[in-house]
CSV table of C-alpha atoms in Angstrom, one decimal:
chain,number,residue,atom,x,y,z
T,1,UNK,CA,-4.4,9.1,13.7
T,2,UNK,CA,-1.9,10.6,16.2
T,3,UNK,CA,-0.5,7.1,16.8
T,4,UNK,CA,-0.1,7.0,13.0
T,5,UNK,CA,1.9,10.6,12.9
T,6,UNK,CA,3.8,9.6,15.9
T,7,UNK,CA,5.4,6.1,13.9
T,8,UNK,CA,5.3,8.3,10.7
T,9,UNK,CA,7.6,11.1,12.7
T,10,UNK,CA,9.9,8.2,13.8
T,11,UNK,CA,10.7,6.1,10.6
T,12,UNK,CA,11.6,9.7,9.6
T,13,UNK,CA,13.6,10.4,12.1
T,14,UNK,CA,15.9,7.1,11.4
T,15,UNK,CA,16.1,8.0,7.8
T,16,UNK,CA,17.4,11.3,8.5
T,17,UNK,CA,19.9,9.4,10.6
T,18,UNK,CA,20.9,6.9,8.6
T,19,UNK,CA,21.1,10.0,5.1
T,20,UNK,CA,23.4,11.8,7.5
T,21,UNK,CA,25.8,9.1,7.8
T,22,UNK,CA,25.7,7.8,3.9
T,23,UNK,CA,25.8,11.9,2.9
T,24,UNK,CA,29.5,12.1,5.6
T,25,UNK,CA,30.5,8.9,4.4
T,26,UNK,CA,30.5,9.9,0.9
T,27,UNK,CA,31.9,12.9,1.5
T,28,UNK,CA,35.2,11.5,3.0
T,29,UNK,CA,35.8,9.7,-0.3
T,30,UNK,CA,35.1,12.9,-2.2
T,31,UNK,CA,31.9,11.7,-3.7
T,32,UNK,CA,29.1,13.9,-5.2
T,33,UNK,CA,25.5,12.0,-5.0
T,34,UNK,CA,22.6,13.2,-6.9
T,35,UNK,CA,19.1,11.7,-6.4
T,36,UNK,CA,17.3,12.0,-9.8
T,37,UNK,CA,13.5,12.6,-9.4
T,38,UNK,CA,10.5,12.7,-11.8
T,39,UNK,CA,7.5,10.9,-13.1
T,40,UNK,CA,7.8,8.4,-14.6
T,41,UNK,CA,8.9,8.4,-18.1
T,42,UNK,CA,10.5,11.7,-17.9
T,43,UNK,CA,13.8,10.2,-19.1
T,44,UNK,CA,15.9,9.3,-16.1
T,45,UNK,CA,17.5,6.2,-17.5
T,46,UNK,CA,17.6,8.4,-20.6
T,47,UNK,CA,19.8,11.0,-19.3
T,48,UNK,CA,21.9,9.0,-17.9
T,49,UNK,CA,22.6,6.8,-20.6
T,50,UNK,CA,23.4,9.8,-22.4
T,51,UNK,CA,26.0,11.1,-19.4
T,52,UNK,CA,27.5,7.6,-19.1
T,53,UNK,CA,28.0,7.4,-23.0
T,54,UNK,CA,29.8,10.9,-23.1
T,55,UNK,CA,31.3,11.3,-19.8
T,56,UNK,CA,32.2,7.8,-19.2
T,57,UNK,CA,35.4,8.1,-20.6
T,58,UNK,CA,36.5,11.2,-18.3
T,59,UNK,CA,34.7,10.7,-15.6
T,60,UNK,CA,33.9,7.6,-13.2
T,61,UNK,CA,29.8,7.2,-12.6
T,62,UNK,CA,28.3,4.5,-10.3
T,63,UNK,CA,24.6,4.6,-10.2
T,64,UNK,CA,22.0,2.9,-8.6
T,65,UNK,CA,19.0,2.4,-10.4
T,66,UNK,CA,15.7,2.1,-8.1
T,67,UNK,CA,12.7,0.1,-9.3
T,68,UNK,CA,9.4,-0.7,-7.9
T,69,UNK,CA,9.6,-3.9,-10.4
T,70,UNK,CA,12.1,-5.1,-12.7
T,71,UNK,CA,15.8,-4.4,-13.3
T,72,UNK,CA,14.9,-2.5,-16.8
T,73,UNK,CA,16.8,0.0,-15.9
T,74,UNK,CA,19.9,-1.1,-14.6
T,75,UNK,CA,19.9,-3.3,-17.4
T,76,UNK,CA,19.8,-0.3,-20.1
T,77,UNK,CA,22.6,1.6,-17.8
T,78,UNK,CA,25.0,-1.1,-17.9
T,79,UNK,CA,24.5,-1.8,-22.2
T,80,UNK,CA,25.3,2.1,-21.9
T,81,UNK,CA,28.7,1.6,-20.8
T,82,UNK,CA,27.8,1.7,-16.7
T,83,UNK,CA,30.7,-0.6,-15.3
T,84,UNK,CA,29.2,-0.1,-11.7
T,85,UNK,CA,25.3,0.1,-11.7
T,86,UNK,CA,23.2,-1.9,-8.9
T,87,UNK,CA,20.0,-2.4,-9.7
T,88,UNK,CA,17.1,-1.6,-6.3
T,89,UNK,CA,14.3,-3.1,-6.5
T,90,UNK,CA,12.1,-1.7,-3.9
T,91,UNK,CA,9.3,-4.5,-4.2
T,92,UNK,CA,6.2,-2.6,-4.4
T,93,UNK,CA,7.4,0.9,-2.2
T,94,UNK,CA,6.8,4.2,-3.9
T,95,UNK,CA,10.1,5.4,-3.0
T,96,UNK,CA,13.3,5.0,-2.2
T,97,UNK,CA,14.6,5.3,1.6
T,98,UNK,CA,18.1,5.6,3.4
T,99,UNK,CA,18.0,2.5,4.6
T,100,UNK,CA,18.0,0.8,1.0
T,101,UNK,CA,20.8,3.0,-0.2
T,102,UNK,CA,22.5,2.4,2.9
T,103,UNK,CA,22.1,-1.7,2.0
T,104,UNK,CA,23.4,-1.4,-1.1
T,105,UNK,CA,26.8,0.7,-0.3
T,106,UNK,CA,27.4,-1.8,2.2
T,107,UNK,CA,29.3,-4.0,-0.7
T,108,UNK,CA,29.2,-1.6,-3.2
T,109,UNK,CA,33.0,-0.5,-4.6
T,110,UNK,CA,33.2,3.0,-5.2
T,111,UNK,CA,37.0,3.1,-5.6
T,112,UNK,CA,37.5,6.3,-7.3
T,113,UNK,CA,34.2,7.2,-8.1
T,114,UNK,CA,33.6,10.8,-8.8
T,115,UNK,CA,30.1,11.0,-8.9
T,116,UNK,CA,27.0,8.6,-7.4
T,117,UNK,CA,23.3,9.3,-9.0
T,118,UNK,CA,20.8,7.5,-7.1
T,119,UNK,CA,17.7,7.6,-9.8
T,120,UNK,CA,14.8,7.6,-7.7
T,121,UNK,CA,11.6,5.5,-8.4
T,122,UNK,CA,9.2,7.2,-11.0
T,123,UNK,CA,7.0,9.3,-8.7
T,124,UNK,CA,6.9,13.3,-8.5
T,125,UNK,CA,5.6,12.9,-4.7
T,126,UNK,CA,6.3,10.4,-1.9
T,127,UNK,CA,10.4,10.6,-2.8
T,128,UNK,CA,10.5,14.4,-2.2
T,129,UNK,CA,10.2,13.4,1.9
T,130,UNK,CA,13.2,10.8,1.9
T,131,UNK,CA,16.5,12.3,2.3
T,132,UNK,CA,19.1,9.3,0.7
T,133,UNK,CA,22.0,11.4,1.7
T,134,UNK,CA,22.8,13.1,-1.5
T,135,UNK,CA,24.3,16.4,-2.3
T,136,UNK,CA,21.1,17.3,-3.9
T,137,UNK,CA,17.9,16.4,-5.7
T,138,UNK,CA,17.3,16.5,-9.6
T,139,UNK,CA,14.3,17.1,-10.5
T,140,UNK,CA,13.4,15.9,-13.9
T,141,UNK,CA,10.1,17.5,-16.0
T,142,UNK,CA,9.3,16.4,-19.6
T,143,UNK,CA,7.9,18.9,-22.0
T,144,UNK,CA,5.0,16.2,-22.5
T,145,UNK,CA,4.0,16.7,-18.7
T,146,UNK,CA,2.6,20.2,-19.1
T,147,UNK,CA,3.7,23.5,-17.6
T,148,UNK,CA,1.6,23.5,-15.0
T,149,UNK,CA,3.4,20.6,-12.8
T,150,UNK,CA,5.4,22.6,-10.3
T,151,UNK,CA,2.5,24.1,-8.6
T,152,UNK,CA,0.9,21.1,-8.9
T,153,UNK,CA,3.6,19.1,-7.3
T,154,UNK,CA,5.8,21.4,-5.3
T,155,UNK,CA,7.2,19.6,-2.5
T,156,UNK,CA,9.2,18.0,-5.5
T,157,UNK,CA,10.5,21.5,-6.6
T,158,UNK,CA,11.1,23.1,-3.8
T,159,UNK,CA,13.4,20.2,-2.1
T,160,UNK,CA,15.5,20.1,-5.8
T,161,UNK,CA,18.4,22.1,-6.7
T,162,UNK,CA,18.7,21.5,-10.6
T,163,UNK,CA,15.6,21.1,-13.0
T,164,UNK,CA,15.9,19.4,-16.3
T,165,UNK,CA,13.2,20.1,-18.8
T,166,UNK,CA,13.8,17.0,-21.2
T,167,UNK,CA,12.4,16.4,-24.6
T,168,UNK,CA,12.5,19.9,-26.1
T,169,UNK,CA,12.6,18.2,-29.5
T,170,UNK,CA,8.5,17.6,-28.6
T,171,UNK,CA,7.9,21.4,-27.9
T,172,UNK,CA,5.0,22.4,-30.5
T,173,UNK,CA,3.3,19.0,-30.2
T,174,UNK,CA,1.3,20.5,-26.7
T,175,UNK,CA,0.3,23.7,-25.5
T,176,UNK,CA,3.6,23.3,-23.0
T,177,UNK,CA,5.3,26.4,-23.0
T,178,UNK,CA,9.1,26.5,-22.1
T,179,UNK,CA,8.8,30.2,-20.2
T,180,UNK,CA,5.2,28.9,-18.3
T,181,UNK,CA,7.1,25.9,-17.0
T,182,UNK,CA,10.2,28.0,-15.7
T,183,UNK,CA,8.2,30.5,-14.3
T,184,UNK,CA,6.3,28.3,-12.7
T,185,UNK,CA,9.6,26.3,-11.1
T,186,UNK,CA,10.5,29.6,-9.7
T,187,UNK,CA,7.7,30.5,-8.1
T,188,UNK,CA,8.3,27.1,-6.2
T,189,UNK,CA,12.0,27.9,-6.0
T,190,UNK,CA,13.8,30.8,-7.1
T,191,UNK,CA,17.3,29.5,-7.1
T,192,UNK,CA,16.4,26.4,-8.9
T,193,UNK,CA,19.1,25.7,-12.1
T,194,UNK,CA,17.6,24.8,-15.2
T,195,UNK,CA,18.8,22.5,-18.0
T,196,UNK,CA,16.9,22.3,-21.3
T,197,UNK,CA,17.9,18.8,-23.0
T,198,UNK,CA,16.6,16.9,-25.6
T,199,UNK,CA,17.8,13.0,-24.5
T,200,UNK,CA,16.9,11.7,-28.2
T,201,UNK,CA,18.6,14.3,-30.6
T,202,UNK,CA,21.2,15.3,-27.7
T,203,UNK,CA,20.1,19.3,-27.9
T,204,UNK,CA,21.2,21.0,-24.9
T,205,UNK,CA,23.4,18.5,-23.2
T,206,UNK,CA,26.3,20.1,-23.6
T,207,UNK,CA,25.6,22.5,-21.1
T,208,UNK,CA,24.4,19.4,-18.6
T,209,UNK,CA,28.0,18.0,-19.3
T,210,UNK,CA,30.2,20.7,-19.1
T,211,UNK,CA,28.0,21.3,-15.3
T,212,UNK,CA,29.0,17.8,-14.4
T,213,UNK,CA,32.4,18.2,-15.4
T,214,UNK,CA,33.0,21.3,-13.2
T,215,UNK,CA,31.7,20.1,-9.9
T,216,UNK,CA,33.9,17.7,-9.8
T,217,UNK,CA,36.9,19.9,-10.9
T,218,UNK,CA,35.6,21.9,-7.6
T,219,UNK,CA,35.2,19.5,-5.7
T,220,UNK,CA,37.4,18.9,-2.4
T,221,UNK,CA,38.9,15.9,-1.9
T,222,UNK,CA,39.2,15.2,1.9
T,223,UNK,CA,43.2,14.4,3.5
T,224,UNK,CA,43.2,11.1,4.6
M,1,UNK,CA,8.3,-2.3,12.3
M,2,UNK,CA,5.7,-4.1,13.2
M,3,UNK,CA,4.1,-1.0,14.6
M,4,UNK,CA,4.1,0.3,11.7
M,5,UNK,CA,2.7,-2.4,9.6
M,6,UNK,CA,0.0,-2.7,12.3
M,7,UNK,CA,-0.9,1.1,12.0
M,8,UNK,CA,-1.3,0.5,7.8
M,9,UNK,CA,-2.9,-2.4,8.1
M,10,UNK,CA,-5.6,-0.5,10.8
M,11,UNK,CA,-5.8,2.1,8.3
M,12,UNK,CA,-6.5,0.5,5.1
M,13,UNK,CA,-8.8,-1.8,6.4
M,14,UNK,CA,-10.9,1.4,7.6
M,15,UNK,CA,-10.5,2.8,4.1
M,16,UNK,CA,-11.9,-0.6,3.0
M,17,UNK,CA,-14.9,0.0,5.1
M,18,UNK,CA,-15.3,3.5,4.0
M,19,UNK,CA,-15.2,2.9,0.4
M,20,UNK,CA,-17.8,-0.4,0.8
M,21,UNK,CA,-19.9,1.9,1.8
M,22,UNK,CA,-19.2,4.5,-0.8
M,23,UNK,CA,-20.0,1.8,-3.4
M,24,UNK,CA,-23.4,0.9,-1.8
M,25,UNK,CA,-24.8,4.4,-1.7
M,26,UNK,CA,-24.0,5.1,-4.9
M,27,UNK,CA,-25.0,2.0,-6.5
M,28,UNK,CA,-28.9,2.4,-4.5
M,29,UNK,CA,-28.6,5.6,-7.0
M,30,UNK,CA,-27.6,3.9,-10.1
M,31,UNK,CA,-24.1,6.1,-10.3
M,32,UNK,CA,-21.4,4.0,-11.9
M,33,UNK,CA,-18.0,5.6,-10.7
M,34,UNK,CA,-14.8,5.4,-12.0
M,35,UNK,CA,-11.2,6.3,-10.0
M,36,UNK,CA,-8.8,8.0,-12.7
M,37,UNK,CA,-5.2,6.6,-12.2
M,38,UNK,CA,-1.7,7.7,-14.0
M,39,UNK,CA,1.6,9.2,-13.5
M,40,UNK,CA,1.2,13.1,-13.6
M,41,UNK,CA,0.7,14.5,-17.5
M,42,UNK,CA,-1.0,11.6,-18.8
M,43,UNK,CA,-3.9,13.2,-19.4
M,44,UNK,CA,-6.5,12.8,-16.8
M,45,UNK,CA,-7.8,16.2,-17.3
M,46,UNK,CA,-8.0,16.2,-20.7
M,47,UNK,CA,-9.9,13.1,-21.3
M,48,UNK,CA,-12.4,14.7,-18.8
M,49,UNK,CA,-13.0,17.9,-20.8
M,50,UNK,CA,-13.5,15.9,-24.0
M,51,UNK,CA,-15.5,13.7,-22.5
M,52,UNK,CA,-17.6,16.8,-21.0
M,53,UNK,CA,-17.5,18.3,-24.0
M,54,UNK,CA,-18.9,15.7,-25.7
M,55,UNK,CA,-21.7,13.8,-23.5
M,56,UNK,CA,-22.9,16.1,-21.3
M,57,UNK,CA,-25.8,17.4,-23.2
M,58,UNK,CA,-27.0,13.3,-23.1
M,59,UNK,CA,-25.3,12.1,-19.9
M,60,UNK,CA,-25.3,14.0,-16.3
M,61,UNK,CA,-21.3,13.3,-15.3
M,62,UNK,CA,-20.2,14.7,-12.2
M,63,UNK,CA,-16.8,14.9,-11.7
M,64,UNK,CA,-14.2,15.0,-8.4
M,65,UNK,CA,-10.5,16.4,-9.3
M,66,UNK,CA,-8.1,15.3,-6.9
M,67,UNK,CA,-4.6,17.3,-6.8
M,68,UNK,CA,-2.3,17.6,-4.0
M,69,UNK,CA,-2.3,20.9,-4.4
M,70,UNK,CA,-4.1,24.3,-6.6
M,71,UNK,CA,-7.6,23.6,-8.0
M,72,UNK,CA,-6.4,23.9,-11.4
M,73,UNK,CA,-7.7,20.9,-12.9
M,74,UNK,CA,-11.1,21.5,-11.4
M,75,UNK,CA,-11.3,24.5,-13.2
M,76,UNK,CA,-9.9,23.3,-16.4
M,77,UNK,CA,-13.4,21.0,-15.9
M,78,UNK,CA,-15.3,23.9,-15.5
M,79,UNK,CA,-14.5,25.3,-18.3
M,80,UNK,CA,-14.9,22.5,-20.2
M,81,UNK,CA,-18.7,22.5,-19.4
M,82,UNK,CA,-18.4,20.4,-16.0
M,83,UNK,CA,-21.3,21.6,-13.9
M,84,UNK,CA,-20.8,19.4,-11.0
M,85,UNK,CA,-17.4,19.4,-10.1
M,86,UNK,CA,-15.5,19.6,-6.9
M,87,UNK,CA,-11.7,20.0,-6.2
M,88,UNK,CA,-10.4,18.0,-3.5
M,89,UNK,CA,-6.9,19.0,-2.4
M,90,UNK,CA,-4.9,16.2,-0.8
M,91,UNK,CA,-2.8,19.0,0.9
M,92,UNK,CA,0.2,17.2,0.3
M,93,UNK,CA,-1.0,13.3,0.4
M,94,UNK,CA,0.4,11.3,-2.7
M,95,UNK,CA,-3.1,9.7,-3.6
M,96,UNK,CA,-6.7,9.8,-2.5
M,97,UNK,CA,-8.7,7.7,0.1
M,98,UNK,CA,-11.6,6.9,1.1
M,99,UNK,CA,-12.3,9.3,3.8
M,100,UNK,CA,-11.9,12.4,1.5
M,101,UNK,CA,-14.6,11.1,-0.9
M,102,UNK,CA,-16.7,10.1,1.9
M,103,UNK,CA,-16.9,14.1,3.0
M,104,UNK,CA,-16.7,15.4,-0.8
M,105,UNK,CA,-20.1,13.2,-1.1
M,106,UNK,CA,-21.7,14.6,2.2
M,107,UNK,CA,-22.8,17.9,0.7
M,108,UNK,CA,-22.5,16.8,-3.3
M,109,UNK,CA,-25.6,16.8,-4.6
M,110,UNK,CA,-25.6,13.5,-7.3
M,111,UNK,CA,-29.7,14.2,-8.4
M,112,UNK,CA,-29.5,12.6,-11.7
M,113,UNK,CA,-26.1,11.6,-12.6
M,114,UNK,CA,-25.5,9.1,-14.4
M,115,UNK,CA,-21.3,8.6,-14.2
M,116,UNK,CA,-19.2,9.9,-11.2
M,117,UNK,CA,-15.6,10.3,-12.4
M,118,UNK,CA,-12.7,10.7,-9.4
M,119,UNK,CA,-9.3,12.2,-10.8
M,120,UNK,CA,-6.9,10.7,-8.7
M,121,UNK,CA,-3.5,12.4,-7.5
M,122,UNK,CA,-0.7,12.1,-10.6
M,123,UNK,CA,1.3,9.0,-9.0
M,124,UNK,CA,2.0,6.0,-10.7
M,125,UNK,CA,2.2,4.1,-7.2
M,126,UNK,CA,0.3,4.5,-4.2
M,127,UNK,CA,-3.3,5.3,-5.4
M,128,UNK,CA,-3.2,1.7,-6.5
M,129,UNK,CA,-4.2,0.6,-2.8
M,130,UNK,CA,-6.8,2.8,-2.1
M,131,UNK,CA,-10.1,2.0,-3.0
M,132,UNK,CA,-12.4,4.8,-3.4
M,133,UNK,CA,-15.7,2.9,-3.8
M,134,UNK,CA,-15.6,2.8,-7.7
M,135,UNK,CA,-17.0,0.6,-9.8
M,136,UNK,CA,-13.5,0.5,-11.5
M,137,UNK,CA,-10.1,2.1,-11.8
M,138,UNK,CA,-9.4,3.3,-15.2
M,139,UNK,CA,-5.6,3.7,-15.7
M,140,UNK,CA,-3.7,5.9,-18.4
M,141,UNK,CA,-0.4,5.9,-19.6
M,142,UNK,CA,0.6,8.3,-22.7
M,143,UNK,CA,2.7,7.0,-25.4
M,144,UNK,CA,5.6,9.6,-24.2
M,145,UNK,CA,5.6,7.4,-21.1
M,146,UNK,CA,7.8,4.8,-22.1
M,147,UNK,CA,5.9,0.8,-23.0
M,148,UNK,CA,7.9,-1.1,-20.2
M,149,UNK,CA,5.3,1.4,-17.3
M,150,UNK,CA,3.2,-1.6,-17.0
M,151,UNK,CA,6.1,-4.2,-16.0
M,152,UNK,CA,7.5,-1.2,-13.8
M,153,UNK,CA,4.2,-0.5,-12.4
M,154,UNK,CA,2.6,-3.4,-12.0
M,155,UNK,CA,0.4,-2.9,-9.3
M,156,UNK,CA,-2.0,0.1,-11.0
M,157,UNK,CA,-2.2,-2.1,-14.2
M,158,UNK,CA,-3.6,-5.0,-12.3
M,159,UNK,CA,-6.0,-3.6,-10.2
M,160,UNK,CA,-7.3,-1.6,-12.9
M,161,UNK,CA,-10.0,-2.8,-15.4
M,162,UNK,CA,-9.6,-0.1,-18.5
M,163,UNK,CA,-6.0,1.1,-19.8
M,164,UNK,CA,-6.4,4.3,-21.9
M,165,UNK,CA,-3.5,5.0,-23.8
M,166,UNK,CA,-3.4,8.6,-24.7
M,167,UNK,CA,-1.3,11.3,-27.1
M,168,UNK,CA,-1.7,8.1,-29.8
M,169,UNK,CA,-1.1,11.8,-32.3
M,170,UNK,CA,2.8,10.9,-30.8
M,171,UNK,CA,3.6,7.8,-31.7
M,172,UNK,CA,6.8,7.7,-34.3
M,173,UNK,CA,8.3,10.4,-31.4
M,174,UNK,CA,10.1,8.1,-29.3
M,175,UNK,CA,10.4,4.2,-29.5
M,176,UNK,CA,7.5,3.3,-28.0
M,177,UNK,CA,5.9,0.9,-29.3
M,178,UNK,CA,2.2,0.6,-29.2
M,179,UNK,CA,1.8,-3.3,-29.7
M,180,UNK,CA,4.8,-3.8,-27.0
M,181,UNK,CA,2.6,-1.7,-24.3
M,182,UNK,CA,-0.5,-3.6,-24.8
M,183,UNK,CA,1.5,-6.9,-24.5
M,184,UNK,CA,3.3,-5.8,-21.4
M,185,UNK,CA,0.2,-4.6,-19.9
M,186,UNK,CA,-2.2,-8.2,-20.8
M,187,UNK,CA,0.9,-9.8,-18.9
M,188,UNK,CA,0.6,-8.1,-16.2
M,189,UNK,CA,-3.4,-8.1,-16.3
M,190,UNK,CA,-5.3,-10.2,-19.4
M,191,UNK,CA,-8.4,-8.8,-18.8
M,192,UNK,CA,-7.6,-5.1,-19.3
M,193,UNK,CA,-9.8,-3.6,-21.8
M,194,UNK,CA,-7.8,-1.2,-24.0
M,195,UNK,CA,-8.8,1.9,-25.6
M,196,UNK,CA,-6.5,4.0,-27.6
M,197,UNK,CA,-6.9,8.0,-28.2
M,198,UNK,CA,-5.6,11.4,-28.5
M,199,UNK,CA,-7.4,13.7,-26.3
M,200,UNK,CA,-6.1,16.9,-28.5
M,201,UNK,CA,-6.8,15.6,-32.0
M,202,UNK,CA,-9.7,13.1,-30.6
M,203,UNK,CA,-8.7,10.3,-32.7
M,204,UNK,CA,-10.0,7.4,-30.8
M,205,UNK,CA,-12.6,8.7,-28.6
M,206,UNK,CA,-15.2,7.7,-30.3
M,207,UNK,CA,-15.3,3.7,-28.8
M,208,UNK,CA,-14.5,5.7,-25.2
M,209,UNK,CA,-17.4,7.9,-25.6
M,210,UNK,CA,-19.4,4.6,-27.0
M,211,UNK,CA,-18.7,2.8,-24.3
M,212,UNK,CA,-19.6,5.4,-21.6
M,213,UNK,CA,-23.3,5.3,-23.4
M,214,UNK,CA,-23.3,1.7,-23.4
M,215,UNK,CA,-22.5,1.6,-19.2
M,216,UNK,CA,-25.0,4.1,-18.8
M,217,UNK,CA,-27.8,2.5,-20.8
M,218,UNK,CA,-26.6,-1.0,-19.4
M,219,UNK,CA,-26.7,0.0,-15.8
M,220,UNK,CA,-30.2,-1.4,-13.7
M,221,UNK,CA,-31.6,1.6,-11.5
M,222,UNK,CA,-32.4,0.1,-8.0
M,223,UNK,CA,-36.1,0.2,-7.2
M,224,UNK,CA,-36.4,2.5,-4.4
């Protein structure tokens, strides 16, 4: 088993390495990369579909949709309006690893890209250990899920800087209950932010937006 | 690389040998098992209470809840009338293996039982290549899940016999679609035998409870 922990120790070693290099890299150009995370069918591609739909006009989004199989949802991000969406297939890997984002930017043009979202294959565990050399994780939670998921799964919750609760519009149809869940989440993670969206009837995306549009008001942009 | 293939390979094939032997001592006893797969909030859990609540005055189930971390679920089993249950806390793995049943079963005593159900970790992904020494792996998915999961996950779908679609009281929510899900998922694997339920208004668990008599009446006890 040791020999096992050793090569384990090492592959994470080189993905640290290689995050460091995409995260500085990104930086330069004045890029902000988020990693979306959740289980799946939480509404990744839906929440993005919504940002690309409303924000596309102000705001230039790449996005690089990770799979284990098929292009689905690259496919749904570029009927959205996504003019610069690659699709990652990971073929058959739980998660997604610096090395594969790292592949992909090699010939990927970001030319005036303000922001990057990396959405993450549908897993609340193994992607919580693989830093892709984003700004931060987004942790998605549907209301379907139940309330009980960040002590269930806190590596995920702990390792995220935004959470956001999606399908609202189903709250009364379990015994979910909004204040369980962030209570919950805090335990886990005090500072975490906290969305509350509805991806179907739109509810509470406003506030998602109008977070998206600020960072990159505030963000620097590095002399060149 | 290499390395590292050679360490998983090593270690799955001593999971294989594990499990092999989980199958034959259980089998001497006449237990039938079954490994519980699906993303987080499917429903695992639930389907266990009902099915506790329901057959354990005629069936002796005993039950192993598998969470990487909190014993919640293994007391939501308790509750639900479970009187052989035992959490297992992965401590942070993203699915279960053979060695953790293997020392679950060395001090569980099975006098009697008729159906050993294992609730796997929440993950979509990697519990598909771990056998646990079940009979079968029974995998759900939740209408609030999306109907492309078994194109995305292709993997659990296949090497699972039984697809239990659950929260059936939700269709008309979202656009999933239920004849879409069962065609994606007899793509992926014809032979799936599909039941369709709601564990909180029970609709539907009538054929799962049927059939879990029928296994158990079917099933030829081993002369000893």
């Amino acid at each position: 088993m040791t020999q096992r922990i050793e090569v384990q120790k090492k592959v994470l070693s080189e993905n640290d390495r290689l995050a460091d290099g995409i995260r500085r890299r990104l930086k330069a150009r004045g890029i902000t990369a988020y990693n979306l995370v959740s289980s799946p069918g939480s509404g990744k591609t839906s929440l993005l579909e919504q940002t690309l739909k409303n924000l596309a006009a102000e705001l230039n989004v790449a996005l690089i949709a990770g799979d284990v199989q098929t292009e689905n949802d690259a496919n749904r991000l570029r009927k959205a309006g996504g003019s610069r969406v690659r699709a990652l297939e990971t073929g058959g890997s739980c998660h997604l690893d610096a090395k594969m984002i790292d592949r992909v930017l090699a010939d990927f043009d970001l030319a005036g890209v303000h922001l990057l979202f990396i959405e993450n294959v549908g897993n609340l565990v193994c992607p919580s250990g693989f830093d892709l050399g984003e700004d931060m994780k987004i942790v998605l939670l549907s209301t379907t899920e139940g309330d009980d998921k960040p002590l269930k799964y806190p590596a995920m919750f702990r390792r995220s800087s935004v959470l956001v609760i999606n399908k609202i519009d189903l709250l009364g149809t379990s015994d979910f209950e909004l204040a369980t869940v962030k209570k919950n989440a805090r335990l886990v993670n005090p500072d975490l932010k906290i969305f509350e969206v509805s991806c179907r009837t739109g509810e509470g995306l406003q506030s998602w937006f109008a977070w998206l549009r600020s960072v990159v008001e505030q963000r620097t942009i590095p002399a060149h």
